mmCIF file with all atom_site columns, C-alpha atoms in Angstrom:
data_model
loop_
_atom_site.group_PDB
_atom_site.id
_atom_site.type_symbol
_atom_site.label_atom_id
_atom_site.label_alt_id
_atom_site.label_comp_id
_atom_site.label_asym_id
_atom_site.label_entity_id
_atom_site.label_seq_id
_atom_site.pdbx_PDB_ins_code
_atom_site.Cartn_x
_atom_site.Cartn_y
_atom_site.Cartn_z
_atom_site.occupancy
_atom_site.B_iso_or_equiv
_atom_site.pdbx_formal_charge
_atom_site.auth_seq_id
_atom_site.auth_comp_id
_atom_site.auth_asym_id
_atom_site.auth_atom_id
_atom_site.pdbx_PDB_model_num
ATOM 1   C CA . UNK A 1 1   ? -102.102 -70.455 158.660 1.00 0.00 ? 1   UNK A CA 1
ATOM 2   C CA . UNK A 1 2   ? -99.526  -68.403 159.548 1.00 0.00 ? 2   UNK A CA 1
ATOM 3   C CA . UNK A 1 3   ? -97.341  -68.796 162.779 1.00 0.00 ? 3   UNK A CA 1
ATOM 4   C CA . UNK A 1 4   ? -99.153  -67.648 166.261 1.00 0.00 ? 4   UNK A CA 1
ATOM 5   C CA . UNK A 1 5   ? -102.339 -68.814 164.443 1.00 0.00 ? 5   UNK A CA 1
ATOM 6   C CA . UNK A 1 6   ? -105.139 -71.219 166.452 1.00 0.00 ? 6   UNK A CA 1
ATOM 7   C CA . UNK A 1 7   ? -105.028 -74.906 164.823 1.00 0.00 ? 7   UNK A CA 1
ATOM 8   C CA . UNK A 1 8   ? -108.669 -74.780 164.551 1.00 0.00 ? 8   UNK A CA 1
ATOM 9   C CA . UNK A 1 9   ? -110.860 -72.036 164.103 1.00 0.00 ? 9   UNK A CA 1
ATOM 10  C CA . UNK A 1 10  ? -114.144 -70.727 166.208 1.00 0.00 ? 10  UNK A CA 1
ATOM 11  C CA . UNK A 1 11  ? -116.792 -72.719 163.688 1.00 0.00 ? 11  UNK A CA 1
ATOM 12  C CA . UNK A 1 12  ? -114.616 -75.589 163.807 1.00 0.00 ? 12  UNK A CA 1
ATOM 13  C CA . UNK A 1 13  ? -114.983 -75.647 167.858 1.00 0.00 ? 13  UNK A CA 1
ATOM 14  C CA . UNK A 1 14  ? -118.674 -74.470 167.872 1.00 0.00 ? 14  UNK A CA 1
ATOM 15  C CA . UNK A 1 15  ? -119.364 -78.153 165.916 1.00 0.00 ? 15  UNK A CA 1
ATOM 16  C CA . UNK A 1 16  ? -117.284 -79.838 167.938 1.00 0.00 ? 16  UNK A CA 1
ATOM 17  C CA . UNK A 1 17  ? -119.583 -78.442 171.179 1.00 0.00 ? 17  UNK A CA 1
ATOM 18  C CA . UNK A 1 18  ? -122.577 -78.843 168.752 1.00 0.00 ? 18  UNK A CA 1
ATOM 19  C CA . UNK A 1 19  ? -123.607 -74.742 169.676 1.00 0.00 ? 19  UNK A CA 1
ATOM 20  C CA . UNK A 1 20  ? -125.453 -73.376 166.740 1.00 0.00 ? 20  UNK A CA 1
ATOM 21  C CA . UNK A 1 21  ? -126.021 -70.079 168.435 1.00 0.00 ? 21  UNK A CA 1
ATOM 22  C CA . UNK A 1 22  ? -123.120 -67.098 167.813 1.00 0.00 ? 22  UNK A CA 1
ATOM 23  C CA . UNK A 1 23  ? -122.095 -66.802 171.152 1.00 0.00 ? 23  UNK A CA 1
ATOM 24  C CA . UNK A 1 24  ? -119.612 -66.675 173.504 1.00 0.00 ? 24  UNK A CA 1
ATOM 25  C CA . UNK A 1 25  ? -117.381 -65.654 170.598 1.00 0.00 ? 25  UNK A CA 1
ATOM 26  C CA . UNK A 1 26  ? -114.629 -64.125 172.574 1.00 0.00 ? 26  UNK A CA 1
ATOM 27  C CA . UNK A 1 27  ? -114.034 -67.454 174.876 1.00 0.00 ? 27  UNK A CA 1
ATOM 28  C CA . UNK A 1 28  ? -114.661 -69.684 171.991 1.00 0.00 ? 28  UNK A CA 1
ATOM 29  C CA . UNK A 1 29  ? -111.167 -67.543 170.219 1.00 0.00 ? 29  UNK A CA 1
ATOM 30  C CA . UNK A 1 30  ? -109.246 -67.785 173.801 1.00 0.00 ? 30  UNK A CA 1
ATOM 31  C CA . UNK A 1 31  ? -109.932 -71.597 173.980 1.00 0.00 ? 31  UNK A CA 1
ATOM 32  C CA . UNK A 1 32  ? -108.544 -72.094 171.151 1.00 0.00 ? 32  UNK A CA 1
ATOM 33  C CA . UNK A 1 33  ? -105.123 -69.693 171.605 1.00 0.00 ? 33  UNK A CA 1
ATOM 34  C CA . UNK A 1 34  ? -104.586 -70.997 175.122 1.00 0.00 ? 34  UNK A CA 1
ATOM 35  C CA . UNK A 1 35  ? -105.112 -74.686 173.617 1.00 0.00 ? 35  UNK A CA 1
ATOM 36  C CA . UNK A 1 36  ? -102.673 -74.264 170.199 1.00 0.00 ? 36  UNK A CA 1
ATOM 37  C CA . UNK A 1 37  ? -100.006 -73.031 172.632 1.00 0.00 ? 37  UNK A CA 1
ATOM 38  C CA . UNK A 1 38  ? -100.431 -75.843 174.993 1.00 0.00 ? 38  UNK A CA 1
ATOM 39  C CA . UNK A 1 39  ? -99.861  -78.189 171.331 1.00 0.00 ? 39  UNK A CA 1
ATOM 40  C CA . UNK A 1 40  ? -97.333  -76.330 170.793 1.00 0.00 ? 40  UNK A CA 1
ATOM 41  C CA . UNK A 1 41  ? -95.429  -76.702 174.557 1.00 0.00 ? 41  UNK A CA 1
ATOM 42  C CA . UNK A 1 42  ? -96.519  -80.242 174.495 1.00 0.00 ? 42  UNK A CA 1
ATOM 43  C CA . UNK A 1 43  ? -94.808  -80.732 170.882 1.00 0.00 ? 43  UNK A CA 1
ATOM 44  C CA . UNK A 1 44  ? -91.810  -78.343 171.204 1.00 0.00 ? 44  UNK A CA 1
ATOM 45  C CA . UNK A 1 45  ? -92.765  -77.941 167.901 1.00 0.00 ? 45  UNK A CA 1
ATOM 46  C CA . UNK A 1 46  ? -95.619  -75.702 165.833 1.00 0.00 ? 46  UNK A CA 1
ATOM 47  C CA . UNK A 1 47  ? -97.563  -76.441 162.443 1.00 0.00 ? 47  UNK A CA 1
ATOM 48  C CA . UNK A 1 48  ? -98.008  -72.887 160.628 1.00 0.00 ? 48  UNK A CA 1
ATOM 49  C CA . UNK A 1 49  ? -96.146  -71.855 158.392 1.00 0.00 ? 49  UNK A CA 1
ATOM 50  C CA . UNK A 1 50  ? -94.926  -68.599 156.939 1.00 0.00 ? 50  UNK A CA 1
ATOM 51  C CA . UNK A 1 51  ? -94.329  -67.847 153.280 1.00 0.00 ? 51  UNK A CA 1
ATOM 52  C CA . UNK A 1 52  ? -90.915  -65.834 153.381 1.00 0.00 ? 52  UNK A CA 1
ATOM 53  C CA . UNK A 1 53  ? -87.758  -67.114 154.392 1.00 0.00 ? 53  UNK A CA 1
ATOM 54  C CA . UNK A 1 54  ? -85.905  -66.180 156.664 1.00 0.00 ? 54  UNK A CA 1
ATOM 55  C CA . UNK A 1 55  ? -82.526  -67.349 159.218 1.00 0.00 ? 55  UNK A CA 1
ATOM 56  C CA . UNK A 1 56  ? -82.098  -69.203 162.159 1.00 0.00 ? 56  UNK A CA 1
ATOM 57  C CA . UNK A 1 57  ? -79.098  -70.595 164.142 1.00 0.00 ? 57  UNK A CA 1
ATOM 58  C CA . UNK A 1 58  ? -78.292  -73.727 165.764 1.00 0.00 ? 58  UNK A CA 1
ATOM 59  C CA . UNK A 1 59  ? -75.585  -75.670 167.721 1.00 0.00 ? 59  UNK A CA 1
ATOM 60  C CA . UNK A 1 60  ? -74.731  -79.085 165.577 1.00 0.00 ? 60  UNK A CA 1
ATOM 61  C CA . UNK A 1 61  ? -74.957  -82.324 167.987 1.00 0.00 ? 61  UNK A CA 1
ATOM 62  C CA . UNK A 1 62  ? -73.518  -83.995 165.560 1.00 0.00 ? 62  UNK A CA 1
ATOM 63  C CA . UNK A 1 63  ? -71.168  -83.165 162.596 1.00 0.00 ? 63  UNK A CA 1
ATOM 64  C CA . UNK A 1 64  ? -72.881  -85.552 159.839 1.00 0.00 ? 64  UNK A CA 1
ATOM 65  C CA . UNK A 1 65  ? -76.760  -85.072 160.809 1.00 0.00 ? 65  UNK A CA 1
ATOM 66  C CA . UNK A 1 66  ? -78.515  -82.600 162.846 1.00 0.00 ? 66  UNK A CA 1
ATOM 67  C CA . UNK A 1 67  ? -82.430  -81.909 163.535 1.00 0.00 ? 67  UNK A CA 1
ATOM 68  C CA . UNK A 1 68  ? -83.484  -78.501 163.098 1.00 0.00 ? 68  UNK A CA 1
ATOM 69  C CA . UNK A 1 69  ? -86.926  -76.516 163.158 1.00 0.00 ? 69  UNK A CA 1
ATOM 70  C CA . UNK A 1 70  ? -89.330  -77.406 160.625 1.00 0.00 ? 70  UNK A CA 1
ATOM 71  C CA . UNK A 1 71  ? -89.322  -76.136 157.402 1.00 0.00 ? 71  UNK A CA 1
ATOM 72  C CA . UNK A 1 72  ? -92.176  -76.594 154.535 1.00 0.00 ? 72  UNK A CA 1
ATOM 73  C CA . UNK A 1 73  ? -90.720  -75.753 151.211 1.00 0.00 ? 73  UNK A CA 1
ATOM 74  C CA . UNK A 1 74  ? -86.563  -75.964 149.581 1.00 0.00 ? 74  UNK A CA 1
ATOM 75  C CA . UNK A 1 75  ? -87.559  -72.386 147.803 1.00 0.00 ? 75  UNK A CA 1
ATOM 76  C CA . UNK A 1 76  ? -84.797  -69.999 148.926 1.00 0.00 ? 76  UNK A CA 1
ATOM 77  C CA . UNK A 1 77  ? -82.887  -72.914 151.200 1.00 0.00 ? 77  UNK A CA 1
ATOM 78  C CA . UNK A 1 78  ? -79.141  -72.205 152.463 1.00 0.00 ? 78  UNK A CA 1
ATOM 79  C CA . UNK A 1 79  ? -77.098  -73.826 154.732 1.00 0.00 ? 79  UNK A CA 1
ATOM 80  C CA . UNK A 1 80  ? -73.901  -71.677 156.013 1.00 0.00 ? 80  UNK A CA 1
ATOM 81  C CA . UNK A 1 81  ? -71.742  -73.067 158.678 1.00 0.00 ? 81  UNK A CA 1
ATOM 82  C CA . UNK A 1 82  ? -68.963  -71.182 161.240 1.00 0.00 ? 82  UNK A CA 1
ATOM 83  C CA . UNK A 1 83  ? -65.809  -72.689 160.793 1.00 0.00 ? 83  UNK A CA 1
ATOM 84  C CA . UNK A 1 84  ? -63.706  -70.338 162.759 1.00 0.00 ? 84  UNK A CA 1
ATOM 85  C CA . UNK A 1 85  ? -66.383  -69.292 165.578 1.00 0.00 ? 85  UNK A CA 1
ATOM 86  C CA . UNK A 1 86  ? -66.226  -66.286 164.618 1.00 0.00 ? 86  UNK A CA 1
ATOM 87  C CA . UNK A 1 87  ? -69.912  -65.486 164.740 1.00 0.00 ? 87  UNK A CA 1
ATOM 88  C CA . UNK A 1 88  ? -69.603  -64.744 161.085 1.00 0.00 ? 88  UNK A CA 1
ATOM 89  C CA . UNK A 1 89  ? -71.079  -67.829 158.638 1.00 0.00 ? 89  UNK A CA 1
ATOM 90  C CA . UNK A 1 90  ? -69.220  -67.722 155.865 1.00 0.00 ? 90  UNK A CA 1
ATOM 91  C CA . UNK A 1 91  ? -69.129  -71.238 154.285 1.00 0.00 ? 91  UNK A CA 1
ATOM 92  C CA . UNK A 1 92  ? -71.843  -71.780 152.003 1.00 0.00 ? 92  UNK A CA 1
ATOM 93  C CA . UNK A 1 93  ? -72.900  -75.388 151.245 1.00 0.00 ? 93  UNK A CA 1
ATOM 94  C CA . UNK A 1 94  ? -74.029  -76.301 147.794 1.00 0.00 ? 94  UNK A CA 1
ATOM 95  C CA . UNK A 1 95  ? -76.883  -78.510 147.072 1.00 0.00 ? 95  UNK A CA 1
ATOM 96  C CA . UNK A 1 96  ? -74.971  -81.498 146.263 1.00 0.00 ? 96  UNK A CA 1
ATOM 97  C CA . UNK A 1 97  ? -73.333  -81.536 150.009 1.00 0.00 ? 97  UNK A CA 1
ATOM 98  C CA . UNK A 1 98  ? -76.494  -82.397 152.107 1.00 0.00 ? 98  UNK A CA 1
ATOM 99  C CA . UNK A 1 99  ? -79.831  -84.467 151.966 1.00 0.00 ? 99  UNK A CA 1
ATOM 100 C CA . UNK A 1 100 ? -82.785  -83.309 153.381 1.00 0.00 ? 100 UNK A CA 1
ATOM 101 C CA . UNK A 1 101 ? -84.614  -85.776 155.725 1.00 0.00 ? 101 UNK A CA 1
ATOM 102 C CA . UNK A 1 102 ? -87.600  -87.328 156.183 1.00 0.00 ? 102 UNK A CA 1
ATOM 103 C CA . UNK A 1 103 ? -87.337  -88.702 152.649 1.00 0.00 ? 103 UNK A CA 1
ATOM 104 C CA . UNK A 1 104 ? -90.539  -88.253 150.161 1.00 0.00 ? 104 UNK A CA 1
ATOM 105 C CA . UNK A 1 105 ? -91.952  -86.219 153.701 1.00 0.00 ? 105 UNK A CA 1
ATOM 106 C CA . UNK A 1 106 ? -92.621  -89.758 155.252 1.00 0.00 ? 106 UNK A CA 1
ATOM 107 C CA . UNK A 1 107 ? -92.618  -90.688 158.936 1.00 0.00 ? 107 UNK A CA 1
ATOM 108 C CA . UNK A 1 108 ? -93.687  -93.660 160.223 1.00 0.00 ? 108 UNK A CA 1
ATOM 109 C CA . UNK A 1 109 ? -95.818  -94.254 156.782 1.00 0.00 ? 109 UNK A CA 1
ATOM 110 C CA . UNK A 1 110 ? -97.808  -91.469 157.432 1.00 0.00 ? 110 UNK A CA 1
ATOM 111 C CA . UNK A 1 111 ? -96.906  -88.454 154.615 1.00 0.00 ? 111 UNK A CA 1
ATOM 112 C CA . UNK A 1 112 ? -96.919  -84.900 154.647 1.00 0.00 ? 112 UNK A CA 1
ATOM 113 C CA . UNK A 1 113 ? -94.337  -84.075 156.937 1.00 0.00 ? 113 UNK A CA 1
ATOM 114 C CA . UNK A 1 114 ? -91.917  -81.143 156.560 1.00 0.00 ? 114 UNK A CA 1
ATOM 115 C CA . UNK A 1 115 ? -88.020  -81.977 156.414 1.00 0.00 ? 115 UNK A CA 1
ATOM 116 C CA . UNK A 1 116 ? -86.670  -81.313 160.215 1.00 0.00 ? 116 UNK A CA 1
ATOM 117 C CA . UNK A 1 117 ? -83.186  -82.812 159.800 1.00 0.00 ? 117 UNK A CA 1
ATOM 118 C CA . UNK A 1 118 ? -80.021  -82.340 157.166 1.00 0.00 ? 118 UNK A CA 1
ATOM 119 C CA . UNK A 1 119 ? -77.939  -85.018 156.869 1.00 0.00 ? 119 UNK A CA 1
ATOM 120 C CA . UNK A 1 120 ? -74.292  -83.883 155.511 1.00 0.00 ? 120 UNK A CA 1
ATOM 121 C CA . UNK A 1 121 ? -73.089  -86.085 152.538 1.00 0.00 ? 121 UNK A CA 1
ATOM 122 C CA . UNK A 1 122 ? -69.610  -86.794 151.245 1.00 0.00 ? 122 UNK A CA 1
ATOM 123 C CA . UNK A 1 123 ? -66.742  -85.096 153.135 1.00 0.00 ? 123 UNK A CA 1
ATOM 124 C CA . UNK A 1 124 ? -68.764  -82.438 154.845 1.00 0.00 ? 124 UNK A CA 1
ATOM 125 C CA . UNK A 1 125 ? -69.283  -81.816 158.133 1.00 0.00 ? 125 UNK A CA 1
ATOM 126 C CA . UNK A 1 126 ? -71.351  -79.240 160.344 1.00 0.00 ? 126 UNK A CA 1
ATOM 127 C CA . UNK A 1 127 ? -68.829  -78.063 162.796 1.00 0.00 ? 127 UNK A CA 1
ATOM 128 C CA . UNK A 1 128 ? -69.832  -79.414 166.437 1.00 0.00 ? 128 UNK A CA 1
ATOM 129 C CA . UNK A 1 129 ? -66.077  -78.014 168.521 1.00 0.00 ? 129 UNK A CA 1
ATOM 130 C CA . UNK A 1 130 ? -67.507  -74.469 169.146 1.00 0.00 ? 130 UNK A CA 1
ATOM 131 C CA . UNK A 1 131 ? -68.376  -72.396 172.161 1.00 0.00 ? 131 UNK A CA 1
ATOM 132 C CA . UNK A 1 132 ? -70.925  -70.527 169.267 1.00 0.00 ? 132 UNK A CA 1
ATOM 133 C CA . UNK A 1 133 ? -74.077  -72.013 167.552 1.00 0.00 ? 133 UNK A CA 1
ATOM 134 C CA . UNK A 1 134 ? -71.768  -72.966 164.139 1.00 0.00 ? 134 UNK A CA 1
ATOM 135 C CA . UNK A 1 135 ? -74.608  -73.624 161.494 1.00 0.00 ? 135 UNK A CA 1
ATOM 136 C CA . UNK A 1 136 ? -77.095  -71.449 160.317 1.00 0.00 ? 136 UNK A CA 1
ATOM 137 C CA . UNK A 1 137 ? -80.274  -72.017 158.062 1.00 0.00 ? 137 UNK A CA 1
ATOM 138 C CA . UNK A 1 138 ? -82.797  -70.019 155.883 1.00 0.00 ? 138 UNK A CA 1
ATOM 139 C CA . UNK A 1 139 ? -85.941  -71.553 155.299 1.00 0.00 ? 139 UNK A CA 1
ATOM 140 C CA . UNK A 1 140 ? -89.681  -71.062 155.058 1.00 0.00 ? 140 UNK A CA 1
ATOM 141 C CA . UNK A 1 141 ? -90.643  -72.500 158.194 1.00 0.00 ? 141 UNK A CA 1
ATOM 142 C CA . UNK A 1 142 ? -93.251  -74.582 159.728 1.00 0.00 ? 142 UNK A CA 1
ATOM 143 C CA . UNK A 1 143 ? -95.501  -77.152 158.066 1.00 0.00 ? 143 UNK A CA 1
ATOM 144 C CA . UNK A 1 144 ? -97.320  -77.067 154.783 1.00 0.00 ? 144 UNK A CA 1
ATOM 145 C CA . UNK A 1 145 ? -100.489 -77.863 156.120 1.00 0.00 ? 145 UNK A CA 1
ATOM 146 C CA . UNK A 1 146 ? -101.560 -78.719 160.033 1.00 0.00 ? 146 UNK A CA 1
ATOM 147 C CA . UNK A 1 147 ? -101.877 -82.682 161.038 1.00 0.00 ? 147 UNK A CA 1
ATOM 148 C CA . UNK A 1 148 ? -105.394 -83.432 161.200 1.00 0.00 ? 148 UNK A CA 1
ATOM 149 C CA . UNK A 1 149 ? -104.323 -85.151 165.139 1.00 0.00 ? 149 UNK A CA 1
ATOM 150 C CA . UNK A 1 150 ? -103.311 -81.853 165.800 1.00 0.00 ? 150 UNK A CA 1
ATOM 151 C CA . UNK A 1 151 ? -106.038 -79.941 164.790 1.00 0.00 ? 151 UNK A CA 1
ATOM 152 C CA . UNK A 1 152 ? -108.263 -82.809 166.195 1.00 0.00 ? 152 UNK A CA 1
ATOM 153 C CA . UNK A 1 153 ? -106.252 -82.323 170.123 1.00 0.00 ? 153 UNK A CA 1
ATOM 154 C CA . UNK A 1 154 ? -106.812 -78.699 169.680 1.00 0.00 ? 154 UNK A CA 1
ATOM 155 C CA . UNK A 1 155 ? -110.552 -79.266 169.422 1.00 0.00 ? 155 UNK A CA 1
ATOM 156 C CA . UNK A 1 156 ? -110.078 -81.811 172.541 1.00 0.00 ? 156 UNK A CA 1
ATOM 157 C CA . UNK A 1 157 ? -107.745 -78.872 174.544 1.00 0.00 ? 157 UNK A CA 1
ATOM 158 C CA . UNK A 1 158 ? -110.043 -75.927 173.642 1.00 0.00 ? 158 UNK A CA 1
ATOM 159 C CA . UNK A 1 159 ? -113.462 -77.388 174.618 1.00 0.00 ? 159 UNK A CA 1
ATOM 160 C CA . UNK A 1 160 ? -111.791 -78.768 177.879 1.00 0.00 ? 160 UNK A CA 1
ATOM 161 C CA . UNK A 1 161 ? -110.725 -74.779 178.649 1.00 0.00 ? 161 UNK A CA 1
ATOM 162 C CA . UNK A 1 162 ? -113.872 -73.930 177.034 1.00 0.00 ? 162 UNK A CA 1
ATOM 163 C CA . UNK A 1 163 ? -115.895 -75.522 179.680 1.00 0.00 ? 163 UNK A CA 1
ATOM 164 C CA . UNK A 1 164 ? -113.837 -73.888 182.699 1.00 0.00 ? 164 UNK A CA 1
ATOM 165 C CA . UNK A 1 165 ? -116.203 -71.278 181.945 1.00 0.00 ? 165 UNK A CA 1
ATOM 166 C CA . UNK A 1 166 ? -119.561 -73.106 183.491 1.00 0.00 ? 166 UNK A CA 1
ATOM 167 C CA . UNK A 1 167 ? -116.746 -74.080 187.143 1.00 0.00 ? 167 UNK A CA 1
ATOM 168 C CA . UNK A 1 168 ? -117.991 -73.405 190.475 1.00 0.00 ? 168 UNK A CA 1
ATOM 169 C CA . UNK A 1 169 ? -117.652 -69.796 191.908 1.00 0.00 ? 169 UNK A CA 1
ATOM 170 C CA . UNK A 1 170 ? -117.804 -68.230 188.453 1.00 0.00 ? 170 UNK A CA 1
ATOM 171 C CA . UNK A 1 171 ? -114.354 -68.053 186.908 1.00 0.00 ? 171 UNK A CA 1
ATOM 172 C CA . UNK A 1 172 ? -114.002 -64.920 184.496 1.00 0.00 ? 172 UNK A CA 1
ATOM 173 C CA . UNK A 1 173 ? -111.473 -66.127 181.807 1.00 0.00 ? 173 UNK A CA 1
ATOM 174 C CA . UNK A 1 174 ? -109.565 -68.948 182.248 1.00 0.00 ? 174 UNK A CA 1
ATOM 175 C CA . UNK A 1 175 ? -106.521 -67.534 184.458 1.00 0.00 ? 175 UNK A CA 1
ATOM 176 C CA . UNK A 1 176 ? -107.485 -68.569 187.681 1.00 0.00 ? 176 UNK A CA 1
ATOM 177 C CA . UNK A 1 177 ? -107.418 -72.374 186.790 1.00 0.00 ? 177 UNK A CA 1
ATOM 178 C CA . UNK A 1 178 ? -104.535 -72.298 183.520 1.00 0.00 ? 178 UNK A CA 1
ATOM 179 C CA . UNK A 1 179 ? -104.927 -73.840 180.683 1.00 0.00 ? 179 UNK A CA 1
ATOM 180 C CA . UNK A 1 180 ? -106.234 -77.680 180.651 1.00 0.00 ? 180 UNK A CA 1
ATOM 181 C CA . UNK A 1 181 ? -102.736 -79.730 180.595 1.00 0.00 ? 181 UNK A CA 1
ATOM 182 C CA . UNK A 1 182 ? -102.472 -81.969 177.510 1.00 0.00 ? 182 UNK A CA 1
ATOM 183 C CA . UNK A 1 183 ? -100.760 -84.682 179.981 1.00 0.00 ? 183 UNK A CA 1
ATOM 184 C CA . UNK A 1 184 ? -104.565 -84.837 181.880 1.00 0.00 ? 184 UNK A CA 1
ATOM 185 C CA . UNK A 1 185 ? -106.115 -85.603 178.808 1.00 0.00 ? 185 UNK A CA 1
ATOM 186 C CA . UNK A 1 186 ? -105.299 -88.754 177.568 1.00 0.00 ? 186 UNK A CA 1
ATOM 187 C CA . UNK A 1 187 ? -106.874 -88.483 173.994 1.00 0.00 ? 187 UNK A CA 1
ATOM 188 C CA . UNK A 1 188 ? -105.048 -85.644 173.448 1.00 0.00 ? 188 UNK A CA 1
ATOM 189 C CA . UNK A 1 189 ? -101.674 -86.908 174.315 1.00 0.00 ? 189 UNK A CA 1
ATOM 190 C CA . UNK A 1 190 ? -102.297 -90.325 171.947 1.00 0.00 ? 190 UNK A CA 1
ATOM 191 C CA . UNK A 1 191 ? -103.171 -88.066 168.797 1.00 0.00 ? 191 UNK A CA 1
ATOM 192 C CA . UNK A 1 192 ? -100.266 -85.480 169.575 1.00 0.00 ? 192 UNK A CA 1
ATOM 193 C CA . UNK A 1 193 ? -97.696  -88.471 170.127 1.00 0.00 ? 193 UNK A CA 1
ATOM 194 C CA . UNK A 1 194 ? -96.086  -88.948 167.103 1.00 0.00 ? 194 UNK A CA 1
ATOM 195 C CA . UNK A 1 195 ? -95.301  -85.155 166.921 1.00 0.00 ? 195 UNK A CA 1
ATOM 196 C CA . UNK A 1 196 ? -93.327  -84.724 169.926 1.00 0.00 ? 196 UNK A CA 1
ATOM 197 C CA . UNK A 1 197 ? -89.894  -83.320 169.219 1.00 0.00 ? 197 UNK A CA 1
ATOM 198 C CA . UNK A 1 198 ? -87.193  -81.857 170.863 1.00 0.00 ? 198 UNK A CA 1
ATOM 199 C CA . UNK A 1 199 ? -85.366  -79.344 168.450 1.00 0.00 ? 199 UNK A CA 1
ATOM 200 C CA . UNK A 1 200 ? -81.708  -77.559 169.230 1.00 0.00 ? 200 UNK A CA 1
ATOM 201 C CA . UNK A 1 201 ? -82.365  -73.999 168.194 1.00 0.00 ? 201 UNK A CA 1
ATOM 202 C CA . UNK A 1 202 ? -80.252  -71.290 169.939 1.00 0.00 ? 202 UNK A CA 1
ATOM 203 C CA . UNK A 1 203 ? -81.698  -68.584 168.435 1.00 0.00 ? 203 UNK A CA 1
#
């Protein structure tokens, strides 16, 4: 799935309604984009993916390990780092100077997870005593496959928005109300737990 994708698709929600009938289409497809971006606020994180790589910055917390954005795949990863802040990232770090964490893409002995945080080996260091975001990675970003939880709260979220449609004094859409909150549904917010993360990207 690529990024700005729904976690779950319109057949996937029909089943979990049990509706047979091919209808409602449209609100079926806006449950489910108003519910993966609620995951995705909820999680400060998303599950896509996309298949080129491309460059992001971000401002080093600390100078031997630092969480990033997610990122699926070490095909065409580089880390460059502003020594100078000079806004121009010039240092290129060779394989040997960093480890890519979660090892084996475990957490919490559950596997598949992407690697979200470099730790800096030896006598490197990300720079962390600049007024400018000093490190700056290129990735393929996201996760290799989306979390069955996740997929599972989106089901929860969507049918929850889903339903605004049958609410008193006939809401068109779901704009008048908002989206369903993942903190009011408590199912949702057990399965989406162990996702929640708070990344540092500046740009």
């Amino acid at each position: 799935m690529a990024l700005g994708d729904t976690y779950a698709t319109v057949d996937d929600l029909k089943a979990y309604l049990s509706v047979t009938k091919d209808q409602n289409l449209d609100l079926f497809q806006e449950a489910l984009q108003t519910a993966s971006r609620e995951v995705e606020r909820h999680c400060d994180r998303q599950f896509n993916r996309v298949e080129s790589a491309s460059a992001r910055v971000f401002w080093p917390k600390g100078c031997k390990v630092v969480t990033i954005d997610d990122f699926h795949s070490t095909e065409d990863f580089l880390i460059k780092t502003d020594l100078n802040a000079s806004g121009s990232f010039n240092v290129t770090w060779p394989s040997t100077g960093y480890q890519l964490e979660p090892l084996n893409g475990v957490v919490d002995g559950e596997i598949g997870w992407p690697y979200f945080r470099i730790r800096a080996l030896g006598k490197n260091a990300f720079p962390v005593f600049s007024d400018r975001a000093s490190l700056q990675i290129t990735a393929k970003w996201g996760w290799s496959t989306v979390p069955a939880p996740v997929k599972r709260a989106t089901l929860v979220i969507a049918s929850e928005t889903f339903k605004l449609k049958d609410a008193p004094f006939g809401v068109s859409g779901y704009g008048e109300y908002g989206p369903v909150r993942i903190k009011n549904s408590p199912v949702a917010m057990r399965m989406l737990a162990p996702y929640r993360l708070n990344a540092v990207r500046v740009g």
